[in-house]
Amino acid sequence: MHAALFALSWCFSDAEPGPVAGSQSNGDRFKIEGRAIVPGVKTQDWISTARILVEGEEYVGFLKTDGSFAVNDVPSGSYVVEIVSPSFRFDPVRVDITSKGKMRARLVNYIKTSEVIRQPYPLQIRSSGPHTYFMKRETWGWTDFLMNPMVMMMVLPLLIIVLLPKVVNTNDPEMRKEMEQSMNMLNPNPELPDVSEFMTKLFSKGSSKSSGGNKGSRSVAPKRR
Amino acid sequence: MAWLVVRLAISVSLLYAASAVFEDQVGKFDWRQQFIGKVRFALFDTHSQASKKLLVATDKNVFASLNSRTGDLFWRHVDKTGPEGHIDALLMYGQDAVVVVGNGRLLRSWETTVGGLKWETVLDTGSFQAAALVGVQDLVKYVAVLKKSAISLHDLSSGSQIWVENLPDSDSVQYQTIYSGGNGVVFVLGVVPNSHIVIVEYKIEDGEIMNKKSVEAVWMSSLESSCAVVSSGILLCVDQITQSLYTLPLQSAEQTEMRQIHLQMLDLEVVSGFRPVLTSTQPNPAQPPLSEFFLQLSPDHHILLQFIDGLIAPLRDFNPSYLAAFATSGERTVAAVMSPKNDTACSINLFSADTGRRHLDTTIIYHMDPNGGKPNRLYVHAFLKKDDSVGYRVMVQTEDLTLTFLQQPGRVVWMREEALADVVTMEMVDLPFTGTQAELEGEFGKKAAIQDGLLPMVLKRLSSQFILLQAWLAHLWKLFYDARKPHSSVKNDVTIDILSRDEFNLQKMMLMVTASGKLFGIDSKSGTILWKQYLENIQPNSVFKLIVQRTTAHFPHPPQCTLLIKNKDTGLGSLYVFNPIFGKKSQISVPALPRPVIQTLLLPVIDQDYAKVLLLIDDQYKVTAFPSTKNVLQQLQDTASSIFFYLVDSSQGKLSGFRLRKDLSTELIWEVVIPTEVQEIVAVKGKRANEHVHSQGRVMGDRSVLYKYLNPNLLAVITESTDTHQERSFVGIFLIDGVTGRIVHEAVQRKARGPVHFVHSENWVVYVYWNSKFRRNEFSVLELFEGAELYNSTVFSSLDRPYAPQVLQQSYIFPAPINTLEATLTEKGITSRHLLVGLPSGNILSLPKMFLDPRRPELVSEQSREENLIPYAPEMPIREEWFINYNQTVSRVRGIYTAPSGLESTCLVVAYGLDIYQTRVFPSKQFDVLKDDYDYILISSVLFGLFFATMISKRLAEVKLLNRAWR
């Protein structure tokens, strides 16, 4: 069977997924009102970049200079009202409008869509602070370095090796004997030659000779002086 | 167990960190450009002399304030698309701008310094005709809005409606304009075509009709542009058939006939077929307009006339002249006229309006772009200089939507390419090598190797190495030179000549095709426009398809792109072939396309010049090849039996597959009919041709492999139900093999409707739809697997697939509306994929594909943990760290283009809509290059420290040995 070669292509006749006509009924149009508050920031500093989006971009509203807003010409239905601003974060609110024009605002819950937790209407949307778009860089500090488990694992044995002999007086013959005993205790079979010992002997044979020679020549040299 | 938890924690933290922006990366490799669209109204703020504000309202339903010194945006308000956000009129008084929106539905007043809304009122329904500011006793207090059947007056400071009156006989009379001279009355002018003019006079205080009269005007069809009010309320009209001007005082009760003045008497004549235009100016809405006005007699002939005591006298004849406009500063009104100077330049001169005398030293030379269009709008900003003479600046808008702001003596202050507000399609092309790189390429060319012997080759090698060394030294010198200069001056202009491919191929040429028919070549690193080309005579409803036929990889052949332009109504197309790097039109002969093109196909077959072959299929299923050399036709004959293509006819719900015959005719192989009574095809998508899939399967928790179903011929077809009732509507998806027509899979989402956005890639399809029952957006992912064994692991053939793939599907709630959807793309497909979601808020969300995995388990098991599967959660998270464009929002994002770079970790992303945003994303972090925050100092200090420590300890050891020897 030969391989089928099929070049993917683009077709003119396929319809673009255009926006779906929102309102079928020519019924009454209502107005969604509210106010947006950013604590501690003057309205003129952020309102020019903010917009009110109702159900995506289906209805758009703008903020007044005092932070209040009104989205006109909205037919009855249930909408998610969101204030979008590149600098501040606002939580969306769901607004239900009955066919008679009664308004209700509630928390947006996409999972339990029928759950009603009332919010004030006219909307009072308070910003929960600036957006946190950025990740924090990991900064390097001595404490981080020292607290690293790998470093701890390296440093602690080192400390033990260096400090223990100082603490314990090795010159004391009793002590030495005791230590040797304990070492023997650790070594289960004293007759069995220790592998490391064996290896060091094996490798140090040749080198010890030459080093001995070195030592000899060195010890000779000062004598001439 | 504890170990597992730790591992999970690590993997999860990695995942959350992926593809986020660090604060120090801002502007490092990303840029945004904001646009407004085609300017319909532009007003300079003449309130104060120092004001830099320029208010514009555009056809993209954008109302913005520009800084007239730099061309930057002070603020911009983007309204709804479509007629409901359409800006009908823009009026300005003092600090306030009044805008009529949505065919007279809303009246808004904006505070122009802050960019906030002052008030907004809803007007009664009715199609909008005109709006005007109304003044009383030198103070502008009201705004009047004329609808088809009513007129309303609103208070300018609060927006409250003062009165609204129905217009008399509005079903027979077309009321079109409104005029107020500041004397307590508002005139509404209407016309009954080819019969008479109706003038209704309203009292400002209460809307009482003071006077109503009709004047015979058999010759008149419309008031707009052919009529104007001049002097103290004189209606002036021009008619090209009778070649006359007509005058009528609006206020006088006795005159019931328009006075005719033959143009002949003024030694003037309207060019046949041209509709003459009258332009008057009313500097202050509370005062009557000036008695001077422009009459345009032909496309390049204007004349300045004056109306005094019932007589019309010519002040100055401008022949030839393209554009003319009035401007007022303080008490003085001037007229600026643009006239041609030579083939490439125009001169703009200033004339005083009341005498027609030319102001000395006021010439501005406007150089026309040879690749651009003709100027078609002139906006003048006049101001008083210190010596009380009038100075001016002009903004010129051309056919190709370039805004140029000029000042004397012709210095371009700024320029905006507003065609880019409507990008239709784009491609990214690799930049070419530099001369030295090309030299190296040439050395190892095929021909060279055969001709030359061994010694010449060695010499060539040495010389090219020398050239490389030279180039490197020059580069070093430049670096050194730049480092000494202050930082700001280093940012020099990018030109085509110095552009070359960088080490990792991160910098590319962006080709953008705009709806107005202007092509742009943009440097992806800086956003600089390197070339632009305006294609004239493009129909406004054209469809474009951009095809890269030859990339830059085939030196010395220049790269080649082909743009197919198709008229949506007739279906007739034409080809435009150009070099994507320099924007020059290619000299290649293009096949004529006498019949409508219905499908195009870019084949991997290349001709002897390395250009890929483009097949164009017309409505009789005839195939045209481009290029169509002998070589190509021969190759096509050889491979014809394995070339298949598909056609979609959404009006009949028909998908059909064709095969190419040796004689370039076609035969129908399969046909799938989706009944149009029930559902209609909304979109069809295949996979991207330049997509690579690195791994054939997925390793499962038990170390077995689940192989992916990687059918390159698979088409995803999305359908929507014709019944839009929310209980019965549905969205369907069909996966169809494009060669055999076999329906591989089919799924239906009940109680759902569009718009559907989807991505089809690798072995998965992700689509988003609106769940009309729960009123939320939902993501659904389909993944296709072959199972534990591959049927034929070497070659994929659609014709030999006995087993149906296993299909897994899962759906999730997406807690936001969606504008567009795209997937990242990398060079080899090793990097994990992310979905890029364009949101209406303007943010672009980078969503890891990991969250859209139909194998996400509901219950966590050992194996799923091993596989790093995230437990299923119905709601998809949206994190602000995942917004790749942080606060650089892209308004009305319509498309996202992704392209691989030379680095496997990096994907280039361009989001376009009203704005253009370019950035790089790293879906699996930057695993192949050192991180930005790589701590060079720490590493080098540790290395040096260790080095010195060894040196010192060596010395110490030696000393110790010596001492011991002495002992």
Short mmCIF file of N, CA and C in Angstrom, two decimals, chain A residues 127-176:
data_model
loop_
_atom_site.label_atom_id
_atom_site.label_comp_id
_atom_site.label_asym_id
_atom_site.label_seq_id
_atom_site.Cartn_x
_atom_site.Cartn_y
_atom_site.Cartn_z
N SER A 127 -12.24 46.66 44.14
CA SER A 127 -11.07 45.97 43.60
C SER A 127 -10.36 45.22 44.70
N SER A 128 -9.88 44.03 44.37
CA SER A 128 -9.13 43.27 45.38
C SER A 128 -7.64 43.49 45.21
N GLY A 129 -7.27 44.63 44.65
CA GLY A 129 -5.85 44.97 44.58
C GLY A 129 -5.31 44.92 43.17
N PRO A 130 -4.06 45.28 43.00
CA PRO A 130 -3.48 45.23 41.66
C PRO A 130 -3.27 43.79 41.19
N HIS A 131 -3.21 43.61 39.90
CA HIS A 131 -2.95 42.29 39.34
C HIS A 131 -1.55 41.84 39.70
N THR A 132 -1.38 40.57 39.92
CA THR A 132 -0.03 40.04 40.13
C THR A 132 0.33 39.23 38.90
N TYR A 133 0.86 39.92 37.91
CA TYR A 133 1.18 39.26 36.66
C TYR A 133 2.52 38.53 36.72
N PHE A 134 3.38 38.97 37.63
CA PHE A 134 4.76 38.52 37.54
C PHE A 134 5.10 37.49 38.59
N MET A 135 5.98 36.57 38.20
CA MET A 135 6.55 35.62 39.14
C MET A 135 7.69 36.32 39.85
N LYS A 136 7.93 35.87 41.07
CA LYS A 136 9.09 36.43 41.79
C LYS A 136 10.32 35.66 41.38
N ARG A 137 11.40 36.36 41.15
CA ARG A 137 12.68 35.71 40.88
C ARG A 137 13.16 35.07 42.16
N GLU A 138 13.80 33.91 42.05
CA GLU A 138 14.40 33.31 43.23
C GLU A 138 15.66 34.08 43.55
N THR A 139 15.68 34.68 44.69
CA THR A 139 16.88 35.44 45.05
C THR A 139 17.81 34.55 45.85
N TRP A 140 19.09 34.82 45.72
CA TRP A 140 20.08 33.97 46.37
C TRP A 140 20.50 34.60 47.69
N GLY A 141 20.36 33.85 48.73
CA GLY A 141 20.77 34.39 50.02
C GLY A 141 21.54 33.34 50.79
N TRP A 142 22.34 33.80 51.75
CA TRP A 142 23.17 32.85 52.51
C TRP A 142 22.30 31.88 53.30
N THR A 143 21.19 32.38 53.82
CA THR A 143 20.36 31.50 54.65
C THR A 143 19.78 30.37 53.81
N ASP A 144 19.34 30.75 52.57
CA ASP A 144 18.79 29.71 51.68
C ASP A 144 19.85 28.64 51.42
N PHE A 145 21.06 29.14 51.20
CA PHE A 145 22.15 28.24 50.87
C PHE A 145 22.44 27.30 52.03
N LEU A 146 22.49 27.87 53.22
CA LEU A 146 22.84 27.05 54.38
C LEU A 146 21.73 26.11 54.78
N MET A 147 20.50 26.55 54.56
CA MET A 147 19.38 25.72 54.96
C MET A 147 19.08 24.61 53.95
N ASN A 148 19.77 24.65 52.83
CA ASN A 148 19.60 23.63 51.81
C ASN A 148 19.95 22.26 52.40
N PRO A 149 19.11 21.25 52.26
CA PRO A 149 19.40 19.94 52.88
C PRO A 149 20.73 19.34 52.40
N MET A 150 21.07 19.56 51.13
CA MET A 150 22.32 19.00 50.64
C MET A 150 23.52 19.60 51.37
N VAL A 151 23.44 20.91 51.54
CA VAL A 151 24.54 21.60 52.23
C VAL A 151 24.62 21.13 53.67
N MET A 152 23.45 20.99 54.30
CA MET A 152 23.41 20.53 55.68
C MET A 152 24.06 19.15 55.80
N MET A 153 23.73 18.30 54.82
CA MET A 153 24.27 16.95 54.86
C MET A 153 25.78 16.95 54.72
N MET A 154 26.30 17.92 53.97
CA MET A 154 27.74 17.99 53.80
C MET A 154 28.43 18.62 55.01
N VAL A 155 27.79 19.67 55.52
CA VAL A 155 28.45 20.44 56.57
C VAL A 155 28.48 19.69 57.90
N LEU A 156 27.40 19.02 58.24
CA LEU A 156 27.32 18.37 59.56
C LEU A 156 28.39 17.30 59.75
N PRO A 157 28.56 16.35 58.82
CA PRO A 157 29.62 15.36 59.00
C PRO A 157 31.00 16.00 59.10
N LEU A 158 31.17 17.08 58.30
CA LEU A 158 32.45 17.79 58.34
C LEU A 158 32.74 18.29 59.75
N LEU A 159 31.69 18.89 60.31
CA LEU A 159 31.82 19.42 61.67
C LEU A 159 32.18 18.30 62.63
N ILE A 160 31.52 17.18 62.46
CA ILE A 160 31.76 16.05 63.37
C ILE A 160 33.20 15.60 63.25
N ILE A 161 33.66 15.50 62.01
CA ILE A 161 35.03 15.02 61.79
C ILE A 161 36.05 15.98 62.41
N VAL A 162 35.80 17.28 62.17
CA VAL A 162 36.79 18.25 62.63
C VAL A 162 36.70 18.48 64.14
N LEU A 163 35.47 18.58 64.62
CA LEU A 163 35.31 19.02 66.01
C LEU A 163 35.43 17.88 67.02
N LEU A 164 34.97 16.71 66.66
CA LEU A 164 34.94 15.62 67.66
C LEU A 164 36.32 15.30 68.24
N PRO A 165 37.33 15.18 67.38
CA PRO A 165 38.66 14.88 67.95
C PRO A 165 39.14 15.96 68.91
N LYS A 166 38.71 17.20 68.69
CA LYS A 166 39.12 18.28 69.59
C LYS A 166 38.43 18.15 70.94
N VAL A 167 37.15 17.79 70.85
CA VAL A 167 36.39 17.69 72.10
C VAL A 167 36.88 16.52 72.95
N VAL A 168 37.06 15.40 72.25
CA VAL A 168 37.50 14.21 72.99
C VAL A 168 39.04 14.21 73.03
N ASN A 169 39.57 14.10 74.19
CA ASN A 169 41.02 14.13 74.32
C ASN A 169 41.61 12.79 73.89
N THR A 170 42.27 12.80 72.73
CA THR A 170 42.78 11.53 72.19
C THR A 170 44.10 11.13 72.83
N ASN A 171 44.74 12.07 73.47
CA ASN A 171 46.03 11.74 74.06
C ASN A 171 45.90 10.89 75.33
N ASP A 172 44.67 10.94 75.86
CA ASP A 172 44.42 10.15 77.07
C ASP A 172 44.45 8.67 76.71
N PRO A 173 45.39 7.89 77.25
CA PRO A 173 45.50 6.48 76.84
C PRO A 173 44.26 5.67 77.17
N GLU A 174 43.61 6.00 78.26
CA GLU A 174 42.39 5.25 78.61
C GLU A 174 41.33 5.44 77.56
N MET A 175 41.24 6.68 77.22
CA MET A 175 40.24 7.03 76.22
C MET A 175 40.50 6.31 74.90
N ARG A 176 41.78 6.31 74.55
CA ARG A 176 42.15 5.67 73.29
C ARG A 176 41.77 4.20 73.29
#
